[in-house]
mmCIF file of C-alpha atoms in Angstrom:
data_model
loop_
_atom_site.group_PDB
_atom_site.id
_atom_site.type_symbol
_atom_site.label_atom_id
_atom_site.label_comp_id
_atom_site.label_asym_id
_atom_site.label_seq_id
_atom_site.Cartn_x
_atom_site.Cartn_y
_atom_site.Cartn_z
ATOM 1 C CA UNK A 1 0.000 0.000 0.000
ATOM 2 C CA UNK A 2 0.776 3.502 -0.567
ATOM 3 C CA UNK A 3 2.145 5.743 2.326
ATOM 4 C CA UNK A 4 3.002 9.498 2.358
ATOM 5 C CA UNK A 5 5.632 10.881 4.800
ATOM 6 C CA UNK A 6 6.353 14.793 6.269
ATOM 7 C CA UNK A 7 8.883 15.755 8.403
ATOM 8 C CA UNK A 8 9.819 17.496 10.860
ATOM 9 C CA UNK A 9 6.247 17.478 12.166
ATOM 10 C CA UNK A 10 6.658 20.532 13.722
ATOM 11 C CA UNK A 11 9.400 23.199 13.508
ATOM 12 C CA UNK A 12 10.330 27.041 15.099
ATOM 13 C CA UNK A 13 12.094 29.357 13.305
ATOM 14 C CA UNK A 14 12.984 32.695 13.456
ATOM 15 C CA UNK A 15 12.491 35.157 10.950
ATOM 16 C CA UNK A 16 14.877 35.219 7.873
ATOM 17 C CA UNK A 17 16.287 31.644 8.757
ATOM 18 C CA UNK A 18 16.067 29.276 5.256
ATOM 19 C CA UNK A 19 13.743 26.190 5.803
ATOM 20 C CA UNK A 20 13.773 23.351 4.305
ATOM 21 C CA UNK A 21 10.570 20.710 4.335
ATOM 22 C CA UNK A 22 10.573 17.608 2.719
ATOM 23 C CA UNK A 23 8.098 14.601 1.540
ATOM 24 C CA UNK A 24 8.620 11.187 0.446
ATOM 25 C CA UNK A 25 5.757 8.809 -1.046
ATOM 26 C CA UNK A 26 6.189 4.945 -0.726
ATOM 27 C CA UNK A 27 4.383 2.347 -2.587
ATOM 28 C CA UNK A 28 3.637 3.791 -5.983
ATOM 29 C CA UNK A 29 5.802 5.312 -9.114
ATOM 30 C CA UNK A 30 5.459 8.722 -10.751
ATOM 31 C CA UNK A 31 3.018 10.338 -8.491
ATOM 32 C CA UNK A 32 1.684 13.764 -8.895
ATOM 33 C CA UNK A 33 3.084 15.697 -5.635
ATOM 34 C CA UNK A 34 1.592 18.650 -4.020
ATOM 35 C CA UNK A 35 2.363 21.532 -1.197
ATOM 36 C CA UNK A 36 -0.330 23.129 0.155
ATOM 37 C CA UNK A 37 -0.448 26.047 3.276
ATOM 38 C CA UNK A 38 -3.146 25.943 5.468
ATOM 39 C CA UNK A 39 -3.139 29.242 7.720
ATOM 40 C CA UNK A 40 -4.533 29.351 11.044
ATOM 41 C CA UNK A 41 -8.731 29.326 10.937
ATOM 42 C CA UNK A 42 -8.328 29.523 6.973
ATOM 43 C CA UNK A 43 -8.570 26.780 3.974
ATOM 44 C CA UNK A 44 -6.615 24.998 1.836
ATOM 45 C CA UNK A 45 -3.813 26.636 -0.161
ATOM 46 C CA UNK A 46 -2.255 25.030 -3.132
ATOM 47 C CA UNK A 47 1.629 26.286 -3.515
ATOM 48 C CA UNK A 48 2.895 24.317 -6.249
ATOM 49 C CA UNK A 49 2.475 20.764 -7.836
ATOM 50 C CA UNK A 50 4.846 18.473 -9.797
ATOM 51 C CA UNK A 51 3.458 15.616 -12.551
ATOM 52 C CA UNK A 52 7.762 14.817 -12.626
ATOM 53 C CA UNK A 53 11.170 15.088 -11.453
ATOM 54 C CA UNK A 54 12.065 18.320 -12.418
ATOM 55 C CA UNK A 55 8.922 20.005 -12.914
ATOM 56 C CA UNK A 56 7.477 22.318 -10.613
ATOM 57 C CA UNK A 57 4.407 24.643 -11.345
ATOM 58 C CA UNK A 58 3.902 26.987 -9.091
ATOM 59 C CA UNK A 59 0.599 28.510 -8.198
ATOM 60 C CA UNK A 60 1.318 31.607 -5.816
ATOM 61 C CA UNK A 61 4.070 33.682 -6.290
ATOM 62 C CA UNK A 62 6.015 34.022 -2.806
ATOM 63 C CA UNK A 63 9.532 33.681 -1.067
ATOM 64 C CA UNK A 64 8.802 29.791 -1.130
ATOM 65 C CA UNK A 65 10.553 27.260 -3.658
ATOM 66 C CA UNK A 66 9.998 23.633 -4.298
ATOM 67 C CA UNK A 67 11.685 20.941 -5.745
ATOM 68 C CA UNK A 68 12.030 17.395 -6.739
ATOM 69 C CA UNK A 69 14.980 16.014 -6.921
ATOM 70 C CA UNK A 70 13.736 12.119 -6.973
ATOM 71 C CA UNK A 71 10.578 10.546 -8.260
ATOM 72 C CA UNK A 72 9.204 10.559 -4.986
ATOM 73 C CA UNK A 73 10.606 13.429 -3.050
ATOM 74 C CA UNK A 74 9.086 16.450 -2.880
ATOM 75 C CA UNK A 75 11.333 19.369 -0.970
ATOM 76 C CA UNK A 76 9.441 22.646 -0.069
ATOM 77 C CA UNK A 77 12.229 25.649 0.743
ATOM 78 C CA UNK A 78 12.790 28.805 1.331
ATOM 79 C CA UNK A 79 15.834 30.970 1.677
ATOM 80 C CA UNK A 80 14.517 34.008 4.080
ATOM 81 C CA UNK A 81 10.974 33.212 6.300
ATOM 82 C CA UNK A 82 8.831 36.044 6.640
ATOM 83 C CA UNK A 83 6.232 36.137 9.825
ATOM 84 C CA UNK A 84 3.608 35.337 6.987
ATOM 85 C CA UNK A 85 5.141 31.719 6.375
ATOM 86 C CA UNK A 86 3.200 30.202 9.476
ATOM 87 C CA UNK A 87 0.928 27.784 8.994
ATOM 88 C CA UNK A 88 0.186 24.150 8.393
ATOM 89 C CA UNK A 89 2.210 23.067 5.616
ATOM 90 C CA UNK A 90 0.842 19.515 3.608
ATOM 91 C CA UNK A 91 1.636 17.492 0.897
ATOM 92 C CA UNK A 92 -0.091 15.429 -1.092
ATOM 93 C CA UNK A 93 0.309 12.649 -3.559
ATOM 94 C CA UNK A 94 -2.219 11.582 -6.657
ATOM 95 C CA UNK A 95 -2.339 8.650 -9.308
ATOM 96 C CA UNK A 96 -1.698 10.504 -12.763
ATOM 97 C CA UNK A 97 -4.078 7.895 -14.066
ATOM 98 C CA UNK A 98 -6.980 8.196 -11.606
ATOM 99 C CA UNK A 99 -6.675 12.481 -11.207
ATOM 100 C CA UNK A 100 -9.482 12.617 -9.320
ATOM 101 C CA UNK A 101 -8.155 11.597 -5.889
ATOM 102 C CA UNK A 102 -5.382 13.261 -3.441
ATOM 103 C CA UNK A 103 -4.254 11.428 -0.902
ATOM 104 C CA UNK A 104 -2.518 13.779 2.266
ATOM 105 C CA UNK A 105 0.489 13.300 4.634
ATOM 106 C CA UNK A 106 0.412 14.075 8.414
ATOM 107 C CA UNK A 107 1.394 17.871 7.870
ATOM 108 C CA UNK A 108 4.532 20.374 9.251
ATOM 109 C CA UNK A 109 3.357 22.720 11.536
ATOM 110 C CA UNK A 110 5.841 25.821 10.943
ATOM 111 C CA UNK A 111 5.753 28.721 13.591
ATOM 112 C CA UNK A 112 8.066 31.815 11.905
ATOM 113 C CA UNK A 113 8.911 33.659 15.175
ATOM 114 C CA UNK B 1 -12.115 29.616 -13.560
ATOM 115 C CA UNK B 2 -12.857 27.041 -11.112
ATOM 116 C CA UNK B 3 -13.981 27.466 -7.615
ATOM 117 C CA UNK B 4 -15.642 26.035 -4.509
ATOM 118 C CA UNK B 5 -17.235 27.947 -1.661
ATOM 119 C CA UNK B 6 -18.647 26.266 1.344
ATOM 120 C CA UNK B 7 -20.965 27.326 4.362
ATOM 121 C CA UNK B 8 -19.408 29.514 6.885
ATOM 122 C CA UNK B 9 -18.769 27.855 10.075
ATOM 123 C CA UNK B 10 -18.554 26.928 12.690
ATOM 124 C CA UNK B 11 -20.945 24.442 13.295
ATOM 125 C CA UNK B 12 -22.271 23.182 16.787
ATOM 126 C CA UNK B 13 -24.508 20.737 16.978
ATOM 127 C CA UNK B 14 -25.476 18.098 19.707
ATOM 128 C CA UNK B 15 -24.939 14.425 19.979
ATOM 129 C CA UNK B 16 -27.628 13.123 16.940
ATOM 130 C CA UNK B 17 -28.624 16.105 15.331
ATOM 131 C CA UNK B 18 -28.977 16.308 11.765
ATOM 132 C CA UNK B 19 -25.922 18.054 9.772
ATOM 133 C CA UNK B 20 -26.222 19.858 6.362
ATOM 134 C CA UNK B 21 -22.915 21.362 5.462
ATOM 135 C CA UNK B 22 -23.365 23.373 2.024
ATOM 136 C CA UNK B 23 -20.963 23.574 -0.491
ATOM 137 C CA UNK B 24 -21.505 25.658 -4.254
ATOM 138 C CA UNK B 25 -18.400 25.513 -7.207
ATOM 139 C CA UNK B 26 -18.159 27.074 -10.473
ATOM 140 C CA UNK B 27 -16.369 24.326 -12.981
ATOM 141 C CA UNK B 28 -15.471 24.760 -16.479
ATOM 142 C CA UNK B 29 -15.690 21.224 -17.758
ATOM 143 C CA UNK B 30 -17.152 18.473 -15.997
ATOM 144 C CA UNK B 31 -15.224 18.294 -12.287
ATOM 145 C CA UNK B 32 -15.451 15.502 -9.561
ATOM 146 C CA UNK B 33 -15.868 16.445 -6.296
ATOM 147 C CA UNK B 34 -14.762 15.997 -3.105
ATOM 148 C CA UNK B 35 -15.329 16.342 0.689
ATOM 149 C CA UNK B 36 -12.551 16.142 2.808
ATOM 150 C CA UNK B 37 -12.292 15.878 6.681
ATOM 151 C CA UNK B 38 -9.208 16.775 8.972
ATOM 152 C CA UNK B 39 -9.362 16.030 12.600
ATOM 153 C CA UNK B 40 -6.888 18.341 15.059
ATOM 154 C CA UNK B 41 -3.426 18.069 13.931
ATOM 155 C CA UNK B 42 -3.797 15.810 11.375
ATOM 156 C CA UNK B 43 -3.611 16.163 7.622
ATOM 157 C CA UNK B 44 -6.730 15.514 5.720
ATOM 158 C CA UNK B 45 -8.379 12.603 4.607
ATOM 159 C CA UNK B 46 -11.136 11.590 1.959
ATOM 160 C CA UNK B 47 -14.525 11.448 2.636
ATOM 161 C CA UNK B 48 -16.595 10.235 0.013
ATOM 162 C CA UNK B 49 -16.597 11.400 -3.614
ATOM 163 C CA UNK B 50 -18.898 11.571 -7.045
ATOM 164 C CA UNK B 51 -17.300 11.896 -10.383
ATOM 165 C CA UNK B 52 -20.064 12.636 -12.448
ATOM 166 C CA UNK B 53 -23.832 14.263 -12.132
ATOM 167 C CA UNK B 54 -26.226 12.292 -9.995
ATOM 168 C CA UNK B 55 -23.404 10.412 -7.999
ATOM 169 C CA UNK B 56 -24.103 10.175 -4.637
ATOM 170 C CA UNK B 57 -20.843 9.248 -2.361
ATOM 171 C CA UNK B 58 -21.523 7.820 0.870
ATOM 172 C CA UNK B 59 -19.029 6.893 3.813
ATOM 173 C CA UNK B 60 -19.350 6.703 7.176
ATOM 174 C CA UNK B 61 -22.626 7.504 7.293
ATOM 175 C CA UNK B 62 -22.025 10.774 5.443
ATOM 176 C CA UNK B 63 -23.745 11.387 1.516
ATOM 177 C CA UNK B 64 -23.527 13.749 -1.074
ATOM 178 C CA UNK B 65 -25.084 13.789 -3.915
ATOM 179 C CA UNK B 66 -23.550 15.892 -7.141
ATOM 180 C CA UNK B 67 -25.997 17.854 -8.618
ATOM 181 C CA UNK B 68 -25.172 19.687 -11.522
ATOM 182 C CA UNK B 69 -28.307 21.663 -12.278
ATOM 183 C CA UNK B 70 -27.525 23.428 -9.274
ATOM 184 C CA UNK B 71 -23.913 23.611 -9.119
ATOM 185 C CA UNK B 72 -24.139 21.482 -5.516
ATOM 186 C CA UNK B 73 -22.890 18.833 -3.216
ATOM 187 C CA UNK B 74 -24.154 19.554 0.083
ATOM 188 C CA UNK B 75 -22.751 17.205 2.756
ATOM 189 C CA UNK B 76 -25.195 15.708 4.912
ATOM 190 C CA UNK B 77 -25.656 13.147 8.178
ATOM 191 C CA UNK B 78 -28.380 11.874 9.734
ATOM 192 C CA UNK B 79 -27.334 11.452 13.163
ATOM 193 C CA UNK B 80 -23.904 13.329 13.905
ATOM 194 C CA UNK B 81 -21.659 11.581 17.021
ATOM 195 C CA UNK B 82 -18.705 13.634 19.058
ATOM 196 C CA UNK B 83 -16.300 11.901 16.911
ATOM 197 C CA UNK B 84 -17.453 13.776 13.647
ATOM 198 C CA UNK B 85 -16.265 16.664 15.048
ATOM 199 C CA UNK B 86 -13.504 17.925 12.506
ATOM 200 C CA UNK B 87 -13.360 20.590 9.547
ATOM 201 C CA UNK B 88 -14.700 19.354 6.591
ATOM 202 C CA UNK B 89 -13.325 20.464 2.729
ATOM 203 C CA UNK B 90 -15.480 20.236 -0.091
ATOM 204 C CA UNK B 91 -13.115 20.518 -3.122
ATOM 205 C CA UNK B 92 -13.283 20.060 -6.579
ATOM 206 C CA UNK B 93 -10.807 18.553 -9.491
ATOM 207 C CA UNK B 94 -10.620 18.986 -13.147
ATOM 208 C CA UNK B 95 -7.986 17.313 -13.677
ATOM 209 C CA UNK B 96 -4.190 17.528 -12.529
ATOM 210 C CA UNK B 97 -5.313 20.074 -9.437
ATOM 211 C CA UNK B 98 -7.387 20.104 -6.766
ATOM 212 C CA UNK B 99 -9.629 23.292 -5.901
ATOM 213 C CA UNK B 100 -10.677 23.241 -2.294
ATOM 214 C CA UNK B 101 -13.202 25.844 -0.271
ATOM 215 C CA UNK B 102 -12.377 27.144 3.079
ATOM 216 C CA UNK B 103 -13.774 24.597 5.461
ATOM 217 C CA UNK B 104 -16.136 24.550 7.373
ATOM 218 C CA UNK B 105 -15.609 23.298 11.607
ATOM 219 C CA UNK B 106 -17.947 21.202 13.056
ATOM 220 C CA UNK B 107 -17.898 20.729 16.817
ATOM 221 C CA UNK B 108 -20.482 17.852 18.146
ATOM 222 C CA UNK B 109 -21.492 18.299 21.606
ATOM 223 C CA UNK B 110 -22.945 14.999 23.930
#
């Protein structure tokens, strides 16, 4: 079966410190990979999504980067956190063949301080 | 473009009451939809779903039915139980991405 990992689960850091978040998926190949923010009280944000290794589209421009350097790693970054960055960060996986479904990992809750 | 918007929360209810959580999108295409729930802390997990017009998904005692006349898939339970309480997502996809509304929070009182 298919299993989607986050870590750290939660992390501090102070303001203009780089960060560095990553996801792995286990049990399938070529996924579609997804970061999303979810801010305190608010929904879901989608920051960018991958259908490969080495391509990124990203949906909101911001001081946040992502990458993926394997099939199934998905790296979210930044080089400078701003206060704004808080906020419950998740990925998400999907079967390119069967679109309609996202399946989510256990989320990183980032505090910018 | 492509949108979902969902009832404002939050929600309180008691133990057994019957829920109706509303949720609208504008689609170009022909979307599936989604609701989501994430209980505290946790990331979020799927509900039920309907991929086409008429569908009705069903889990956990939770339905939906997709109605595209009226650009609708309101969430509904019978009989809610303290353990439902959560936010719930109604999203939509048209293909590679997902578009989801706000959420709405549900808190379940015995």
């Amino acid at each position: 079966s298919q299993t989607i990992h986050q870590w750290p689960a939660t992390l501090v850091q102070p303001v203009g410190s780089p960060l560095s978040l990553e996801c792995t998926v286990e049990g399938t190949s070529n996924p579609n990979l997804y970061w999303y923010r979810q801010a305190a009280g608010r929904g879901l944000q989608l920051l960018f999504y991958s259908v490969g290794i080495g391509q990124i589209s990203s949906e909101v421009p911001q001081n946040l980067s992502a990458s993926r350097p394997q099939d199934r790693q998905f790296i979210l970054s930044s080089k400078k956190l701003l206060l704004s960055d808080s906020g419950f960060y998740l990925c998400a996986w999907g079967d390119p063949h069967k679109t309609y479904e996202q399946y989510f990992g256990p989320g990183t809750r980032l505090t910018v301080t | 473009g492509n949108s979902v918007t969902q009832m404002e929360g939050p929600v309180t209810l008691s133990e057994e009451a019957f829920l109706t959580i509303n949720c609208t999108y504008t689609a170009t295409g022909y979307p599936s939809l989604f609701w989501y729930v994430q209980y505290p802390g946790e990331g979020l997990q799927l509900l039920l779903k309907a991929t086409k017009a008429d569908d009705k998904g069903s889990n956990k005692g939770f339905e939906a039915t997709y109605r595209k006349e009226t650009t609708s898939f309101h969430l509904e339970k019978g009989s809610v139980q303290v353990s439902d309480s959560a936010v719930y997502f109604c999203a939509l996809n048209t293909g590679n991405q997902f578009y989801f509304g706000t959420g709405t929070s549900l808190t379940v009182i015995p």
